[in-house]
CSV table of C-alpha atoms in Angstrom, one decimal:
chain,number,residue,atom,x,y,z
L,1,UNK,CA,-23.5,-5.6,11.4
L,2,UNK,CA,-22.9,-2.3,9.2
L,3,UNK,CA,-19.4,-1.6,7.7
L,4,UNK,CA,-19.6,1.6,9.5
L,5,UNK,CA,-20.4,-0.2,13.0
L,6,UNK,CA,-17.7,-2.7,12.4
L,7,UNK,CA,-14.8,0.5,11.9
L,8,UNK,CA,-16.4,2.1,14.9
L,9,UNK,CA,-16.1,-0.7,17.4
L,10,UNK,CA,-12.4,-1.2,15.3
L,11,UNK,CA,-11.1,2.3,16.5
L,12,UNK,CA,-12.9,1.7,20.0
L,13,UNK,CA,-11.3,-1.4,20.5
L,14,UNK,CA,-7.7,0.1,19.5
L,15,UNK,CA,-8.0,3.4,22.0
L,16,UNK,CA,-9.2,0.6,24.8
L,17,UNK,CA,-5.9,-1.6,23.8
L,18,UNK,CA,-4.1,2.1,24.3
L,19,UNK,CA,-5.4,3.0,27.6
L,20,UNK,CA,-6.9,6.2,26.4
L,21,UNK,CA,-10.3,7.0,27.8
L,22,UNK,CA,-11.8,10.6,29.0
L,23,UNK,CA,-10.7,10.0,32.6
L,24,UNK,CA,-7.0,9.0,31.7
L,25,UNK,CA,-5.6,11.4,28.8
L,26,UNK,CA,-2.5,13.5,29.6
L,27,UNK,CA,-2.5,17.2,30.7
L,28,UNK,CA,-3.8,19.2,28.1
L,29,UNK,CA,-0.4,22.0,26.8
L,30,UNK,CA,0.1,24.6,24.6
L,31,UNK,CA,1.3,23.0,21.2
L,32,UNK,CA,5.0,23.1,21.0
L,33,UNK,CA,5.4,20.8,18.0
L,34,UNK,CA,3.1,21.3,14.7
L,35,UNK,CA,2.8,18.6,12.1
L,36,UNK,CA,1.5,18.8,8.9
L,37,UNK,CA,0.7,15.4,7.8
L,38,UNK,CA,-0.8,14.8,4.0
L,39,UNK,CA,-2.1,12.2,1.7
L,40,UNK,CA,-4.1,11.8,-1.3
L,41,UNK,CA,-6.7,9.5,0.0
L,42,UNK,CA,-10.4,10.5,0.6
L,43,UNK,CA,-11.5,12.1,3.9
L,44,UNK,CA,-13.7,9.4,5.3
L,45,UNK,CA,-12.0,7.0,7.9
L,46,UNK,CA,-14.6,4.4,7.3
L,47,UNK,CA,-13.6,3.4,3.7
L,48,UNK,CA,-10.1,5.4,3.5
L,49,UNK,CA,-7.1,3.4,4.9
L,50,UNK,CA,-5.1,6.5,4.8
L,51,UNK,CA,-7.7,8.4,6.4
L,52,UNK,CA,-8.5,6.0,9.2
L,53,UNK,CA,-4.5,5.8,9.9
L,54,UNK,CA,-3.8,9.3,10.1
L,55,UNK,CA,-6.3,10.1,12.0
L,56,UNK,CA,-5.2,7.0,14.8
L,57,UNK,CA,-2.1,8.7,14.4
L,58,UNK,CA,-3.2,12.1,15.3
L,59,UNK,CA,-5.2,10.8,17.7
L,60,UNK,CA,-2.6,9.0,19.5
L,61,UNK,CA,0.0,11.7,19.3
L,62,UNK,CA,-1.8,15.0,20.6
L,63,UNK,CA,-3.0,12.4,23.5
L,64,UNK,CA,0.0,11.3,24.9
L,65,UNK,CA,1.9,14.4,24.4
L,66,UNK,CA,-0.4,15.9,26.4
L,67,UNK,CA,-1.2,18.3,23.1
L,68,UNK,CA,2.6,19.3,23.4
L,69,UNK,CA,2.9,17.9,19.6
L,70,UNK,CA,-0.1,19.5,17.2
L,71,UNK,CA,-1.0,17.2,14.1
L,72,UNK,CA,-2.9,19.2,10.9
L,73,UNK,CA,-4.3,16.7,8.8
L,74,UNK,CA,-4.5,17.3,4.9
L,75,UNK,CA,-6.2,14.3,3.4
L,76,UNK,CA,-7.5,14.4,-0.3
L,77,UNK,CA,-4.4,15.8,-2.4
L,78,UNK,CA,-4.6,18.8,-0.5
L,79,UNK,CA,-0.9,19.4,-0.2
L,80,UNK,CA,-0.7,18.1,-3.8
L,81,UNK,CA,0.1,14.1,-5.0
L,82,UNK,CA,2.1,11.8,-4.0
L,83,UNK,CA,4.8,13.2,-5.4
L,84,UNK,CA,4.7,16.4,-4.4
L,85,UNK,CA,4.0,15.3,-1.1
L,86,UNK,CA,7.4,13.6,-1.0
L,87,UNK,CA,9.1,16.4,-2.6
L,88,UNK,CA,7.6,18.9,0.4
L,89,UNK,CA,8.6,16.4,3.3
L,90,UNK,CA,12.2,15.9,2.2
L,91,UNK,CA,12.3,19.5,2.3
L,92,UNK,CA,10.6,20.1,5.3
L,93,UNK,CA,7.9,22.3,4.8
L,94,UNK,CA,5.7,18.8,5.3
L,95,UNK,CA,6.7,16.6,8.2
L,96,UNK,CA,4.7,14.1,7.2
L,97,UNK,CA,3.6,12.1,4.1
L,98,UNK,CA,1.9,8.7,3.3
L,99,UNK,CA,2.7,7.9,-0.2
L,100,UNK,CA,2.6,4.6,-2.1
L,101,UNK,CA,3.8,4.2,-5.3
L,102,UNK,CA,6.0,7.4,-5.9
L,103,UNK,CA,8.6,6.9,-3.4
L,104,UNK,CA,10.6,4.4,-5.3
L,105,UNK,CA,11.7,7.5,-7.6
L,106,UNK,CA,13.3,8.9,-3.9
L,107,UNK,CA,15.2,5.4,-2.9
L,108,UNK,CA,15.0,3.0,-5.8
L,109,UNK,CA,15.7,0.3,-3.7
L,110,UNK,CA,11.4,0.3,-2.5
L,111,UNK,CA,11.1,-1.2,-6.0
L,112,UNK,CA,12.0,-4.4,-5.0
L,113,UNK,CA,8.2,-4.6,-3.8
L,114,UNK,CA,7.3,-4.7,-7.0
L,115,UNK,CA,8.8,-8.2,-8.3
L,116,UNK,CA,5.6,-10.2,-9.3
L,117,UNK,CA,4.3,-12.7,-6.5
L,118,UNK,CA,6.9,-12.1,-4.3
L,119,UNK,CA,4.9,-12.3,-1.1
L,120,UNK,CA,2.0,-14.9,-1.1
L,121,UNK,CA,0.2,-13.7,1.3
L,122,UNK,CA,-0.1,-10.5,3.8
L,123,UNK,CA,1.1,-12.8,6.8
L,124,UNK,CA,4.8,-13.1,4.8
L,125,UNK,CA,4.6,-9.6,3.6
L,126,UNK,CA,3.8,-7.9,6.7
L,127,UNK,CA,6.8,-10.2,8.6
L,128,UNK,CA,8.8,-9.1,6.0
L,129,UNK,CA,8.1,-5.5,6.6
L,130,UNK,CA,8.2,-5.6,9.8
L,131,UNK,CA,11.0,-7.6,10.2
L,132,UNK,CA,15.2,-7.2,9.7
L,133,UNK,CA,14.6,-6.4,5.8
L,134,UNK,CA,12.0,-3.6,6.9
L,135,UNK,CA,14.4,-1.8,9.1
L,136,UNK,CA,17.5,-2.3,6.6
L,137,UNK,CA,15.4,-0.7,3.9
L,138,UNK,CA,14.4,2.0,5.8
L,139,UNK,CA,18.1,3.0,7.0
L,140,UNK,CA,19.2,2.6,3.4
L,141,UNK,CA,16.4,5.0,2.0
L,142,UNK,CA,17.2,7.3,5.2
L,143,UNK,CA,20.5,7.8,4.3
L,144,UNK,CA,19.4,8.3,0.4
L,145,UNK,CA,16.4,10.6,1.3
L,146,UNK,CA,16.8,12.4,4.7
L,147,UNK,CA,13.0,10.8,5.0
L,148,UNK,CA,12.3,8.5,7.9
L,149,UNK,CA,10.1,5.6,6.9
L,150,UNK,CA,8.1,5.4,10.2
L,151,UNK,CA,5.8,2.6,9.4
L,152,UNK,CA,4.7,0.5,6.4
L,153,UNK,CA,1.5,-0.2,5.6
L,154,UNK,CA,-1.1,-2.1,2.2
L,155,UNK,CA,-2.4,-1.6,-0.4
L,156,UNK,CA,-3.1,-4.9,-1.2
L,157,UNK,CA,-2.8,-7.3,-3.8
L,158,UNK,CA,-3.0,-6.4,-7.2
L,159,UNK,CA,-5.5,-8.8,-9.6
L,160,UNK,CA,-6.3,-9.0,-13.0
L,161,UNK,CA,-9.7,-8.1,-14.7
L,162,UNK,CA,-10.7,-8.6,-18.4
L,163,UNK,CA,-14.1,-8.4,-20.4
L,164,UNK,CA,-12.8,-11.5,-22.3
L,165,UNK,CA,-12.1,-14.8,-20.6
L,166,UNK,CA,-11.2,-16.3,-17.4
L,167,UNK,CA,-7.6,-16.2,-16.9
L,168,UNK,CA,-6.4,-19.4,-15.4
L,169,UNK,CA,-2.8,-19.0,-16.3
L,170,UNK,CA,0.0,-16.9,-18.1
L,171,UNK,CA,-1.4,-18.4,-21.9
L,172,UNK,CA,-5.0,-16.9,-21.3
L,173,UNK,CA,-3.0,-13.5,-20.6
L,174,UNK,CA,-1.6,-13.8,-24.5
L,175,UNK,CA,-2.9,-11.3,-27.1
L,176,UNK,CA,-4.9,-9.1,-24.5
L,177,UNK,CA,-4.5,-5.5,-23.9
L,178,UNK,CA,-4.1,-4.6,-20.4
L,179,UNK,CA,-4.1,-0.9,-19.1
L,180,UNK,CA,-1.0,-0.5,-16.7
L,181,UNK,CA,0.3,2.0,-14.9
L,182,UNK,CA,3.3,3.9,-16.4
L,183,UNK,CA,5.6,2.0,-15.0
L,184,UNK,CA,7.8,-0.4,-16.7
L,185,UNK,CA,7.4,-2.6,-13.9
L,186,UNK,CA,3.8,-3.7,-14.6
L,187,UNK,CA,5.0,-3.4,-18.8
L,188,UNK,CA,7.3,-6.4,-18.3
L,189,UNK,CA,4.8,-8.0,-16.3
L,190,UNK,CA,2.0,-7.9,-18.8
L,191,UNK,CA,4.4,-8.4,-21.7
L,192,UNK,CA,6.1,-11.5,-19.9
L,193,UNK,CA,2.9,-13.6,-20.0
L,194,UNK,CA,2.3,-12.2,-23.8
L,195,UNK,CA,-0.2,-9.5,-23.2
L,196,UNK,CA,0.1,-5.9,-24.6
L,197,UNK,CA,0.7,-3.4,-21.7
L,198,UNK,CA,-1.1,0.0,-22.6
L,199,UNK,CA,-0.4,3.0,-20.3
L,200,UNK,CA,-3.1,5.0,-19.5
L,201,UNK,CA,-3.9,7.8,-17.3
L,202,UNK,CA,-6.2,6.3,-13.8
L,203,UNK,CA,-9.2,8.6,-14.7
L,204,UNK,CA,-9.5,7.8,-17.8
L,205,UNK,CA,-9.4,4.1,-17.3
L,206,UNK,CA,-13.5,2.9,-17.0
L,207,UNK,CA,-13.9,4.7,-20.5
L,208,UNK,CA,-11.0,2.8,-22.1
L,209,UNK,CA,-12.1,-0.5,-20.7
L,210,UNK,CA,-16.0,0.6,-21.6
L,211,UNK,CA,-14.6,1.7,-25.1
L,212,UNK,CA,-12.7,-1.3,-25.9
L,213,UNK,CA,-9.6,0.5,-26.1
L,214,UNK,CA,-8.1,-2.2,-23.6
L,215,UNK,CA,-9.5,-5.7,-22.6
L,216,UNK,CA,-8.5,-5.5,-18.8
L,217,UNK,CA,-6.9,-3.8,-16.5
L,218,UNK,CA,-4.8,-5.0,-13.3
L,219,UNK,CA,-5.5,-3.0,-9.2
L,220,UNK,CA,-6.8,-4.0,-6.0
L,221,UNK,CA,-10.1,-5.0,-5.0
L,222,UNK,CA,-10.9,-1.7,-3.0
L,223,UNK,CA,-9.9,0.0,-6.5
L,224,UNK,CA,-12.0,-2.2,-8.6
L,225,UNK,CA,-15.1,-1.9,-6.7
L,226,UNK,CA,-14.7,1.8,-5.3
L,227,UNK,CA,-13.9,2.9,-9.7
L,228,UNK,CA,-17.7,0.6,-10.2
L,229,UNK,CA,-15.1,-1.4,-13.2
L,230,UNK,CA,-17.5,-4.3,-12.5
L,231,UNK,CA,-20.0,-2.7,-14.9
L,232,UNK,CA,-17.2,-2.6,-17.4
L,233,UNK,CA,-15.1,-6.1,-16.6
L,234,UNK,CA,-16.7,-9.2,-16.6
L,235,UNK,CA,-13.7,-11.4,-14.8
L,236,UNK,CA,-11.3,-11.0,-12.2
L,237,UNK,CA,-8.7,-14.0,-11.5
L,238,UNK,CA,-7.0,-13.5,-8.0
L,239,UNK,CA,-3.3,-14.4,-9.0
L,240,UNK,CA,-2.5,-10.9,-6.4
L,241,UNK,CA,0.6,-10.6,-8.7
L,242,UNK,CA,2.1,-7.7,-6.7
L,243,UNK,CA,1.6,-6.6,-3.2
L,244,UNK,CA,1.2,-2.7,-2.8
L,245,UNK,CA,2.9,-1.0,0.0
L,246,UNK,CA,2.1,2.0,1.5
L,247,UNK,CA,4.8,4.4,3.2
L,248,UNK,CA,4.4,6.5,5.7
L,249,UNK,CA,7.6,9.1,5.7
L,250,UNK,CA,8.7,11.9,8.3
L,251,UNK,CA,11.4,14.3,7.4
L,252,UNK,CA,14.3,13.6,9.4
L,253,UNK,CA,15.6,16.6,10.5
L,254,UNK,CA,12.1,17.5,12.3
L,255,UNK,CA,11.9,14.0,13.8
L,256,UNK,CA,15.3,14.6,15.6
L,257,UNK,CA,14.2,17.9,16.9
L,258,UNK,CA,11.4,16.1,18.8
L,259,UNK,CA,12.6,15.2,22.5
L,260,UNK,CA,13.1,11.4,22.5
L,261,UNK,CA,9.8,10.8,24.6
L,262,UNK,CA,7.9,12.2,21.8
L,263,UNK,CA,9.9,10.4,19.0
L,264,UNK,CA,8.8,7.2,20.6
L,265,UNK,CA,5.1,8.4,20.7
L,266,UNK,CA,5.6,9.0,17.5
L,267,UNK,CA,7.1,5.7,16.2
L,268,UNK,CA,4.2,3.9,18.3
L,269,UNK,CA,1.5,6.1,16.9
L,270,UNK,CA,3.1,5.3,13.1
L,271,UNK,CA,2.8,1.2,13.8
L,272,UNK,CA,-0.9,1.8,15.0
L,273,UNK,CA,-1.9,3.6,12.3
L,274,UNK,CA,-0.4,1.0,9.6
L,275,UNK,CA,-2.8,-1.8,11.6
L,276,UNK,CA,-5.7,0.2,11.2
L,277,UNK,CA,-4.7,0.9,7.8
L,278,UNK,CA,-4.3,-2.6,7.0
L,279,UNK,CA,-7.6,-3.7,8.8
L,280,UNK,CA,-9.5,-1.1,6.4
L,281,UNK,CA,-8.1,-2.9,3.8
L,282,UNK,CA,-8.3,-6.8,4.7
L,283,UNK,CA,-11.9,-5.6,5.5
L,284,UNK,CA,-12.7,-4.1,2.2
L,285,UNK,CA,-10.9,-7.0,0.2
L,286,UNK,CA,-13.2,-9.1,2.0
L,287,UNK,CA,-16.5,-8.0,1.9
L,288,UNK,CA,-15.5,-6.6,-2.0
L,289,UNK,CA,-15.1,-10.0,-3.3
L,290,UNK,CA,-18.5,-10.9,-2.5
L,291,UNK,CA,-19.8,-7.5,-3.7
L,292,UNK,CA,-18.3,-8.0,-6.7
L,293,UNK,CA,-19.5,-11.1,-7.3
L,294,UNK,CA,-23.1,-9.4,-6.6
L,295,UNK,CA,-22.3,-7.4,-9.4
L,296,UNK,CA,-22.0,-10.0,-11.7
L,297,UNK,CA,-18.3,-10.5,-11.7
L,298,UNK,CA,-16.9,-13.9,-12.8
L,299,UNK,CA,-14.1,-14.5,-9.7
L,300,UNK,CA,-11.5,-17.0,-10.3
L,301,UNK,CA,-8.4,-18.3,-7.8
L,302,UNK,CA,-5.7,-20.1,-9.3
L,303,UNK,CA,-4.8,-23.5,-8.1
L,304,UNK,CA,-0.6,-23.5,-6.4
L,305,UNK,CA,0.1,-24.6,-9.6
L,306,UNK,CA,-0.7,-22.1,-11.9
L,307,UNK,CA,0.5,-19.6,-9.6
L,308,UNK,CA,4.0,-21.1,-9.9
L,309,UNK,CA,3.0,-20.6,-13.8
L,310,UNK,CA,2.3,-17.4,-13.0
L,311,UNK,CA,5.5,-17.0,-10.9
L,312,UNK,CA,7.6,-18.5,-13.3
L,313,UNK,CA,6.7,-16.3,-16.4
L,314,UNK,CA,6.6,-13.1,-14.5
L,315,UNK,CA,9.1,-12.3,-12.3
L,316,UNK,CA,12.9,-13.2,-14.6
L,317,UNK,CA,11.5,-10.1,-16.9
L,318,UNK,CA,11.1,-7.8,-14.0
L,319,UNK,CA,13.8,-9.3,-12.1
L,320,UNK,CA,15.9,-8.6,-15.3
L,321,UNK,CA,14.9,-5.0,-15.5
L,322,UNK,CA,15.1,-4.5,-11.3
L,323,UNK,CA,18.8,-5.9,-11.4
L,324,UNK,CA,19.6,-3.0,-14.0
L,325,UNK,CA,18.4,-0.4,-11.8
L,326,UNK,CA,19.6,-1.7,-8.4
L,327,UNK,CA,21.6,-4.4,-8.7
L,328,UNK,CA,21.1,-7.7,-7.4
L,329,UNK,CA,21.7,-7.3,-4.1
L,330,UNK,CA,18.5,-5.8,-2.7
L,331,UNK,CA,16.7,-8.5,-4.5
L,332,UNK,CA,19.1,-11.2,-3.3
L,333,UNK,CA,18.2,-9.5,0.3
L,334,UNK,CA,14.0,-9.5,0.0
L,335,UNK,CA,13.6,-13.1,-1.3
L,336,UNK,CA,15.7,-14.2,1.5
L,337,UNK,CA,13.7,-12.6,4.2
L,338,UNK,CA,10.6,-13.5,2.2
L,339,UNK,CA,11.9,-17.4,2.8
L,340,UNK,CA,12.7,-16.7,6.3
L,341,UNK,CA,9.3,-15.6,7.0
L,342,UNK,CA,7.3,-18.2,5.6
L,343,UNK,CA,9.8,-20.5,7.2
L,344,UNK,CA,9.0,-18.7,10.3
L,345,UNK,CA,5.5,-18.9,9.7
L,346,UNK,CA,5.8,-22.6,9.3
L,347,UNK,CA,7.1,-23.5,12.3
């Protein structure tokens, strides 16, 4: 079965689980309520997480509003980045934004995402999310931000790549160069294990890596195979040392002018959207293991062991740094809800 027929049958199945077929929509209305929504991702629903979402979303809302609530979609950096897309909700000329990275510069307490193999694996982070820690979060970066976190969503887990060795554990990291993000976050990381962290811009990556510039480079799969690094990285070791998470953010002061009916269509819509979101992904992680491996990609997966290596190496730096910028207790607060989950899990 395609890709394309397993998303379709995907997005049938979820209007079906909504009730929403020709003969049952609401009363069409004149649009009352206009939403801009934007994002940076590409346009096309079947490989886009963002695009599939937002488009569920819009879907959902128009429907049961009865068209009463309008959604504009702006995929593709249209509205500008993430950033600016942030910048333009809490102001309100956007209602709403799905941004990933860049709102941890709006509520600094979204970093704590970012400790190193905090989450090991999306059944703990999504219970996380989703659970008391999730909401507490998003009151305390309402309060900071006048932006409503309405859902979360993935990114997925970040893995290392390199054109030199397999990388079984923090020594095979030593004395390589890894491309990171700008973001000394993913510095510490690197230089915790004893690997040079080298910031470079995201475009300009494949021809540092082809270059020699760097040795490797650290991103999800989707990113790996959708950049074609495979032709430039001969081995990827699936430690998934950070879990990405995706935000999707509505400016507060427009969300309260909705009539409560419609806020809860919304909220609904918003938790809908992050499961098709995260099926796009889960899908793509899936099937991109194997296609990289087509590709002529050396995959390895680190025994428990060496992931506690991994663990143990990686996250006191960043920890260190995070405490600096937040404190301890948001940090204190995610690993317990990360315990409780997998104890939850476990039962």
């Amino acid at each position: 079965m395609s890709r394309r027929i397993v998303v379709i049958a995907m997005g049938i199945g979820v209007l079906t689980l909504l009730g929403l077929s020709p003969g049952m929509l609401p009363p069409v209305h004149a649009a009352q309520f206009e939403i801009r929504l934007g994002h940076s991702d590409p346009p096309d629903i079947y490989t886009s997480r963002k695009a599939a979402g937002s488009t569920v979303f819009k879907n959902i809302v128009e429907n049961e509003t009865g068209g009463a609530v309008k959604v504009n979609l702006y995929p593709a950096g249209q509205l500008g980045g993430e950033r600016e897309v942030a910048e333009a909700v809490k102001l309100g000329s956007v209602q709403i934004g799905m941004l990933s990275g860049p709102f941890s510069g709006f509520c600094r307490e979204a970093q704590v995402f970012d400790i190193p193999y905090l989450f090991p694996s999306h059944l703990v982070a999504y219970r996380t999310l989703e659970g008391p820690f999730g909401k507490e979060l998003a009151e305390e970066c309402l309060k900071k931000t006048g932006m409503r976190i309405l859902t979360y969503a993935q990114v997925g887990f970040r893995n290392f790549t390199n054109s030199a060795r397999v990388i079984r554990n923090p020594a095979d990291v030593k004395g390589l160069k890894f491309r990171v993000m700008e973001n000394p976050v993913y510095m510490n990381l690197v230089r915790s294990m004893g690997g040079a962290p080298t910031p470079i811009p995201w475009p300009e990556t494949y021809t540092a890596l082809q270059q020699k510039v760097v040795d490797g480079q650290e991103n999800p799969i989707s990113a790996i195979k959708f950049a074609k690094l495979y032709e430039v990285q001969k081995y990827m070791t699936l430690d998934g040392h950070t879990f990405g998470v995706s935000f999707m953010l509505i400016n507060e002061k427009f969300f309260q002018s909705l009539p409560k009916e419609y806020q809860t269509i919304v909220k609904r819509a918003a938790l809908t959207s992050a499961v098709s979101e995260n099926g796009i992904d889960n899908l793509d992680s899936a099937i991109g293991i194997q296609f990289l491996k087509d590709k002529g990609m050396e995959i390895y997966t680190p025994t428990a062991g060496e992931k506690a290596q991994f663990r143990a190496a990686a996250q006191p730096a960043v920890i260190a740094y995070l405490e600096q910028q937040i404190g301890r207790t948001w940090i204190d607060k995610v690993m317990r809800a990360v315990k409780d989950a997998e104890a939850a899990l476990e039962r």
